[in-house]
CSV table of C-alpha atoms and ligand atoms in Angstrom, one decimal:
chain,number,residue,atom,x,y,z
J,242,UNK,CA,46.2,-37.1,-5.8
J,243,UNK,CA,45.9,-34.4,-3.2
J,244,UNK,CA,47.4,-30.9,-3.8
J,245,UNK,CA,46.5,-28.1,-1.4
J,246,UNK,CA,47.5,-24.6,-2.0
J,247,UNK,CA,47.9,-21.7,0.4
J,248,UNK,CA,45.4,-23.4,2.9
J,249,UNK,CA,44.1,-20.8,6.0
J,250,UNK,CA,42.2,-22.2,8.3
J,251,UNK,CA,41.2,-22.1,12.1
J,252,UNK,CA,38.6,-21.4,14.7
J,253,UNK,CA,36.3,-18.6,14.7
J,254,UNK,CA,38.8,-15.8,14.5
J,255,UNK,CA,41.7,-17.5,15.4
J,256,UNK,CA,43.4,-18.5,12.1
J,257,UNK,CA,45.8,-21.4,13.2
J,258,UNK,CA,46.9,-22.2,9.5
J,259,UNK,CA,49.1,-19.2,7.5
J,260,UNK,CA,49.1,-20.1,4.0
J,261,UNK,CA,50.0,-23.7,3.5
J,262,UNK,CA,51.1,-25.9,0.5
J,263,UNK,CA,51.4,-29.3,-0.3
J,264,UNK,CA,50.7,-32.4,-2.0
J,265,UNK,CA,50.0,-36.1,-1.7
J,266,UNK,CA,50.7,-37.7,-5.0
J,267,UNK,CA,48.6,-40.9,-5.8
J,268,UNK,CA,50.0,-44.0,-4.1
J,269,UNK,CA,52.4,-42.1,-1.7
J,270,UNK,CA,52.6,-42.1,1.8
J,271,UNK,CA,53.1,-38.0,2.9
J,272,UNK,CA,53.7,-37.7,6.9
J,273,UNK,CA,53.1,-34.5,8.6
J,274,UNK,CA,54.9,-33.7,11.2
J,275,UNK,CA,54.9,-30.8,14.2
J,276,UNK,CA,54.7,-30.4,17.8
J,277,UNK,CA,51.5,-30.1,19.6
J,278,UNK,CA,49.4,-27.5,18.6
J,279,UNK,CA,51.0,-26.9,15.0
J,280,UNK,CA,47.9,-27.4,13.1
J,281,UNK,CA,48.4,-31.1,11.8
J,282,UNK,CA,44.9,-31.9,13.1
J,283,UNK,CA,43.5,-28.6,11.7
J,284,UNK,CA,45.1,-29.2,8.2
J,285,UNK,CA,43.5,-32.7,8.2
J,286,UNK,CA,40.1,-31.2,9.4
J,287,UNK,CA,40.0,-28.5,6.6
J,288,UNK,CA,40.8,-31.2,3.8
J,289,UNK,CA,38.0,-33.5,4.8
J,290,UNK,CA,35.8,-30.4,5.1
J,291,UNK,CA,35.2,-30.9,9.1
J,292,UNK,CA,36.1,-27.1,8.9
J,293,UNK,CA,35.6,-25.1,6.6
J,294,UNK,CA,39.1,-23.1,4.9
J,295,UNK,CA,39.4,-19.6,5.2
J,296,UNK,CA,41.3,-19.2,2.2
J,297,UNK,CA,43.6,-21.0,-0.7
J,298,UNK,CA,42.7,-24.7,-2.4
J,299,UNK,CA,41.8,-28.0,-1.6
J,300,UNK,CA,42.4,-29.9,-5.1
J,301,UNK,CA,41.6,-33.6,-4.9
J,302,UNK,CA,42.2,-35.6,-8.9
J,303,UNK,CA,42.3,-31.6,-9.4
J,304,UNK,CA,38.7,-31.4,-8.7
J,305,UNK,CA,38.4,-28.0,-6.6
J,306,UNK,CA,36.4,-29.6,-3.2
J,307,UNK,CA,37.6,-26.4,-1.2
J,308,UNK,CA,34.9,-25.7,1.1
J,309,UNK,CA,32.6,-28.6,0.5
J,310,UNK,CA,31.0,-30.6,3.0
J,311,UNK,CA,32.3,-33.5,4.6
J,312,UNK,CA,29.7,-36.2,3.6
J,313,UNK,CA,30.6,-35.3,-0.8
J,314,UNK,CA,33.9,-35.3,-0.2
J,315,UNK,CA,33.8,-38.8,1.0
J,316,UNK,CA,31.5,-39.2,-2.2
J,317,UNK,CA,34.2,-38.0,-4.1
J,318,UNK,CA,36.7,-40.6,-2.1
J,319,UNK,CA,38.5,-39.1,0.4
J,320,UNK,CA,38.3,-40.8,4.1
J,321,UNK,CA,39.6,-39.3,7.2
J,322,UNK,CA,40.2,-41.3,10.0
J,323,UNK,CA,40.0,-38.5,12.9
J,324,UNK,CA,41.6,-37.8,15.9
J,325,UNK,CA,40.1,-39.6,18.6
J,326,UNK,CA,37.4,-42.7,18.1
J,327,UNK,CA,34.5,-41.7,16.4
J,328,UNK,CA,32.6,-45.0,16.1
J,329,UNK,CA,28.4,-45.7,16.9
J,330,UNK,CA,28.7,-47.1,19.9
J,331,UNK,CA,25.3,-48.8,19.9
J,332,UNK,CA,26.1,-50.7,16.2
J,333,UNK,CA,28.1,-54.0,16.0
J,334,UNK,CA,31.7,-53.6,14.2
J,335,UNK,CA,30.0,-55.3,10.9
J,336,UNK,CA,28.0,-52.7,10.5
J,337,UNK,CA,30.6,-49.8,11.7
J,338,UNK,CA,32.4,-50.9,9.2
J,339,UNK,CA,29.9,-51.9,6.4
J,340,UNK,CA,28.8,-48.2,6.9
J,341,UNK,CA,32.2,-46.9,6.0
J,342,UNK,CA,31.5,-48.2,2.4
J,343,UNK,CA,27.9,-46.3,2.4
J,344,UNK,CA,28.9,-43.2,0.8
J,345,UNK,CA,30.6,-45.8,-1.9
J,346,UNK,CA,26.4,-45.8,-3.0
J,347,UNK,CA,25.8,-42.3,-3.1
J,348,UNK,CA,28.2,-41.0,-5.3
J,349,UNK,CA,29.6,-41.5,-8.7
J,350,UNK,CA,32.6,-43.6,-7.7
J,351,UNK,CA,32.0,-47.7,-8.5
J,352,UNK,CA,30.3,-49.3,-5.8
J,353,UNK,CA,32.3,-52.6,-5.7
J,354,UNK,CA,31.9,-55.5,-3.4
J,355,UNK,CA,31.0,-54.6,0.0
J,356,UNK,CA,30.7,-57.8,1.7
J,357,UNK,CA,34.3,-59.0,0.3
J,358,UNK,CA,35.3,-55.7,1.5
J,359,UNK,CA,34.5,-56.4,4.7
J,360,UNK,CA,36.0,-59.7,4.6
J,361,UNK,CA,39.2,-58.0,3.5
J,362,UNK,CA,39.3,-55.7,6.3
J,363,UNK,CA,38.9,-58.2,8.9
J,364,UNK,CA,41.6,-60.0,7.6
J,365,UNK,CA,43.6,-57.0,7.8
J,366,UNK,CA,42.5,-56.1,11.0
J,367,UNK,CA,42.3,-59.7,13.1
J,368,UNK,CA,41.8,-58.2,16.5
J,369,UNK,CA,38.2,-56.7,14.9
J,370,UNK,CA,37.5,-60.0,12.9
J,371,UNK,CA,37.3,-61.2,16.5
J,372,UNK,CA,34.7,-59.0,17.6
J,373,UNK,CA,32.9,-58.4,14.5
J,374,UNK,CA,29.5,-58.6,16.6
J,375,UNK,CA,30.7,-57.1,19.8
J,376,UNK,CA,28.8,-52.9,19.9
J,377,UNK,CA,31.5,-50.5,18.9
J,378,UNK,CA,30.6,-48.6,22.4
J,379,UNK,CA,32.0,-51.5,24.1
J,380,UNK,CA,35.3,-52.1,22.4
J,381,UNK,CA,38.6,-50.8,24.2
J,382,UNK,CA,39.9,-47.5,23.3
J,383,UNK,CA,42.8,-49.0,21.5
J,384,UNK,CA,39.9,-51.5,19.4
J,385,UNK,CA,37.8,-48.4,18.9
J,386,UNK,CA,40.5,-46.4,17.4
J,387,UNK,CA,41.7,-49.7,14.9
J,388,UNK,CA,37.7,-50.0,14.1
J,389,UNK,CA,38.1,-46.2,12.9
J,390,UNK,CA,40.7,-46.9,10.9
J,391,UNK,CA,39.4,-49.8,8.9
J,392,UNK,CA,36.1,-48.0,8.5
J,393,UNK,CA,38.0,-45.4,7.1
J,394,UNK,CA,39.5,-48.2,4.9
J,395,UNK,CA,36.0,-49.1,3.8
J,396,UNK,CA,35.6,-46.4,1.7
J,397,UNK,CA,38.1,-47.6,-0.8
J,398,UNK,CA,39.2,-44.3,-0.7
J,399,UNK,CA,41.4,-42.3,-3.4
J,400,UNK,CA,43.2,-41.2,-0.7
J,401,UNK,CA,42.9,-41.6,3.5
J,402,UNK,CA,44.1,-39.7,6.0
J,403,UNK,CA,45.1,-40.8,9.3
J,404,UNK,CA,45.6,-38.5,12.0
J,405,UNK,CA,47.3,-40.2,14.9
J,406,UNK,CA,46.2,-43.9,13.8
J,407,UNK,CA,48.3,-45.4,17.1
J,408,UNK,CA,47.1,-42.9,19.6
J,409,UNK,CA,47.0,-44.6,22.8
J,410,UNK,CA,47.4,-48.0,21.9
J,411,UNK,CA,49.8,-50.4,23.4
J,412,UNK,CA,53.1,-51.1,21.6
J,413,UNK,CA,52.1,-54.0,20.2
J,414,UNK,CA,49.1,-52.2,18.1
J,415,UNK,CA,51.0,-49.5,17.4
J,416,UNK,CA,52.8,-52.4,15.1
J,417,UNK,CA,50.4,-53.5,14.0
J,418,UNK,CA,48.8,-50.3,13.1
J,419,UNK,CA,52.2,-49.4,11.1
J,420,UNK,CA,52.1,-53.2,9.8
J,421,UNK,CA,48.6,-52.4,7.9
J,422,UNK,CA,49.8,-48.9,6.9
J,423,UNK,CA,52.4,-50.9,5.1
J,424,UNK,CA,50.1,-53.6,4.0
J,425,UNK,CA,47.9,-50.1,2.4
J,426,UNK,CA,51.0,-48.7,0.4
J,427,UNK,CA,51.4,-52.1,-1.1
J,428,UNK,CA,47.9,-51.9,-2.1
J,429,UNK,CA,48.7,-48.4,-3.3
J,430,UNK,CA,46.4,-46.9,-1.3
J,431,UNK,CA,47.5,-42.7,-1.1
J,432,UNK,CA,47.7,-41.8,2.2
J,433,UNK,CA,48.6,-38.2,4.5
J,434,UNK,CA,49.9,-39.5,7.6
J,435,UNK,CA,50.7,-37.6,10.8
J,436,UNK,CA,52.0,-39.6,13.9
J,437,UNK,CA,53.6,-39.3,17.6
J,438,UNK,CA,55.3,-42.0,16.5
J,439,UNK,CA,57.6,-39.5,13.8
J,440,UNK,CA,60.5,-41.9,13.5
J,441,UNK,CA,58.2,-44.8,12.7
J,442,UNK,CA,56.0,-42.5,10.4
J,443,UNK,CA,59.2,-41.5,8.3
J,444,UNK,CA,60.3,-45.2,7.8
J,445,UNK,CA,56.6,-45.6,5.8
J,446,UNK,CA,56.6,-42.5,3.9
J,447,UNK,CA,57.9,-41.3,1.3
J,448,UNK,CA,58.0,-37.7,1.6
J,449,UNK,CA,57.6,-35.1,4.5
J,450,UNK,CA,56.8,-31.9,5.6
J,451,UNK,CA,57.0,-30.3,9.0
J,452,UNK,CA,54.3,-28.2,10.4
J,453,UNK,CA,55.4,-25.3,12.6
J,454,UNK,CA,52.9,-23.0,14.0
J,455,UNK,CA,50.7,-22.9,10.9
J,456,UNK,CA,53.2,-22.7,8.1
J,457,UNK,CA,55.6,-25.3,6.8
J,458,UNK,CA,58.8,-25.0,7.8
J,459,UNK,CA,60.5,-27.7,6.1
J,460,UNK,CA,60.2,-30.6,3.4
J,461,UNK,CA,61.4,-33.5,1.7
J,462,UNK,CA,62.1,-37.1,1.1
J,463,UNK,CA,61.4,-38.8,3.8
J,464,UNK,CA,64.4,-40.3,3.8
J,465,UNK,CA,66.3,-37.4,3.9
J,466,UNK,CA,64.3,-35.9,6.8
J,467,UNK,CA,64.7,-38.5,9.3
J,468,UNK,CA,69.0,-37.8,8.4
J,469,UNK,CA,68.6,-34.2,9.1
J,470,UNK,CA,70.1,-33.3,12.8
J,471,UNK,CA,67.0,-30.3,13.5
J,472,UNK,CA,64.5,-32.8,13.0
J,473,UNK,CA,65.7,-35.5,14.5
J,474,UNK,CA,66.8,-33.6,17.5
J,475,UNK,CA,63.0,-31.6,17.6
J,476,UNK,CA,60.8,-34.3,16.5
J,477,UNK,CA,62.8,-37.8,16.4
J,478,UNK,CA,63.8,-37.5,20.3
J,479,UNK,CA,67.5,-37.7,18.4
J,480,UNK,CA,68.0,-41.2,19.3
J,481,UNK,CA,65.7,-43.0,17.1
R,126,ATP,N1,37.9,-26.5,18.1
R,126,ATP,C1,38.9,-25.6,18.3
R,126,ATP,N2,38.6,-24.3,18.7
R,126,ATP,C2,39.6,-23.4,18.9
R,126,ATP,N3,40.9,-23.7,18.8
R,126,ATP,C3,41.3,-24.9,18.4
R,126,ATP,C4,40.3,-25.9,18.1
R,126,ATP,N4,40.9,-27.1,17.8
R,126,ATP,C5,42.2,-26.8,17.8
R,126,ATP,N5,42.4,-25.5,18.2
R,126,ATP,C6,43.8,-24.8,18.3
R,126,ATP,O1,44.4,-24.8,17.0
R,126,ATP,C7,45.8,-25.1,17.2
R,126,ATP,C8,46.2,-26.3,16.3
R,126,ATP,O2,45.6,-27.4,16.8
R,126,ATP,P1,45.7,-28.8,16.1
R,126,ATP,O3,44.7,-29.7,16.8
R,126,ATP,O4,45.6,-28.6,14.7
R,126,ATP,O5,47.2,-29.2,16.5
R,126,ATP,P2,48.0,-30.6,16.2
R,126,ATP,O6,49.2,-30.2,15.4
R,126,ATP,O7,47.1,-31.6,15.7
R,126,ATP,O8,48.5,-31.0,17.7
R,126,ATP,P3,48.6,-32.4,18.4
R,126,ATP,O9,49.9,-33.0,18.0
R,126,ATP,O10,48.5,-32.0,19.9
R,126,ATP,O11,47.4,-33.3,18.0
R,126,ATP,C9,46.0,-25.3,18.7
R,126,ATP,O12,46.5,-24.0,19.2
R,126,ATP,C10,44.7,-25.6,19.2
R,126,ATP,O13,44.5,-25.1,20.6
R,127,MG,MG1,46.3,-33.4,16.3
């Protein structure tokens, strides 16, 4: 499980995250929610060690990783699926995604089956099983940002994160995108979510928290959440 405690964290001087607390516990789907700009991205970046935290604790099994590099904490099996497609464009989605597994063989976690694993994730993920020896460079946006999802997958990890999973993809992958989110909490996969889509994100999670400017400002079942009239009128466009 993941359990952060008085996170700060920003850019250069700027601090864009105040002091906050939460926790993912192992198999659970947590969403985070906020308008643009809150810091959802930031709190995901500072977790996975893209940025280093200014102050507080990152606690992952309870294993203090606050301030470690990116590359042992996805040792330690925590995968972050990033904003925005971050894929090598000049290798084929096989190995994209046979590369997610890598730091699988440089840590102390077991190793497993890699091939099956890749098997598995193109049966998740049909539209990639399709192109499995297309280059990443040349898949559409939408592809490129399912193919950094399932490499994320790939890890096996403890727990994922998934910042904005159905960014810019047509409403038909942003189904399917949720569809495999389900299909991962089955598999009790633990997961910190954060989505555009908040409605949708509620209906797959199991608890909440909302993000306002750096601090959280409310949290709870998820359930619950998506009944409350602020956050459905801020964040659930009130009609959903
Ligand atoms: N690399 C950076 N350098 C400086 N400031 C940044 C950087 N990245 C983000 N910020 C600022 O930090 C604040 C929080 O940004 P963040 O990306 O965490 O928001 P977010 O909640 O993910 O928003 P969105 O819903 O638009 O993705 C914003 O004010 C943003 O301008
Ligand atoms: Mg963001």
């Amino acid at each position: 499980m993941l359990k952060i405690e008085a996170l700060h964290a920003g850019y250069g001087s700027t601090e864009v995250l105040h002091g906050i607390s939460f926790e993912v516990p192992r198999g659970k789907v947590v969403s985070l929610i906020g308008s643009n700009g809150a810091g959802k991205t930031t709190t995901m970046k500072a977790v996975s060690g893209m940025i280093r935290p200014k102050g507080g604790a990152v606690l992952l099994n309870g294993k203090d990783i606050t301030g470690c590099e990116s590359h042992q904490i996805a040792r330690l099996g925590l995968a972050h699926s990033p904003e925005g497609r971050r894929v090598f464009p000049t290798l084929s989605v096989a190995d994209n995604l046979t590369l997610g597994a890598f730091p699988r063989f440089t840590g102390s976690r077991p190793r497993g089956d890699v091939l099956a694993d890749l098997e598995q994730a193109m049966e998740l993920f049909p539209r990639l099983k399709e192109r499995r020896a297309q280059l990443a460079g040349t898949l559409s946006g939408g592809e490129q940002q399912m193919l950094a999802m399932a490499r994320a997958v790939m890890l096996r990890p403890e727990v994922i994160l998934l910042d904005e999973p159905s960014m810019g993809l047509a409403p038909i992958l942003v189904e399917e995108v949720f569809r495999i989110i389900r299909r991962l909490k089955d598999q009790q996969v633990t997961m910190l979510l954060v989505e555009q889509f908040a409605a949708a994100a509620l209906e797959v999670s199991d608890y909440a928290y909302v993000l306002e400017g750096g601090r959280i400002a409310l949290e709870g079942p998820a359930a619950k959440l998506k009944g409350d009239p602020a956050v459905r009128a801020a964040y659930l466009g009130g009609a959903h």
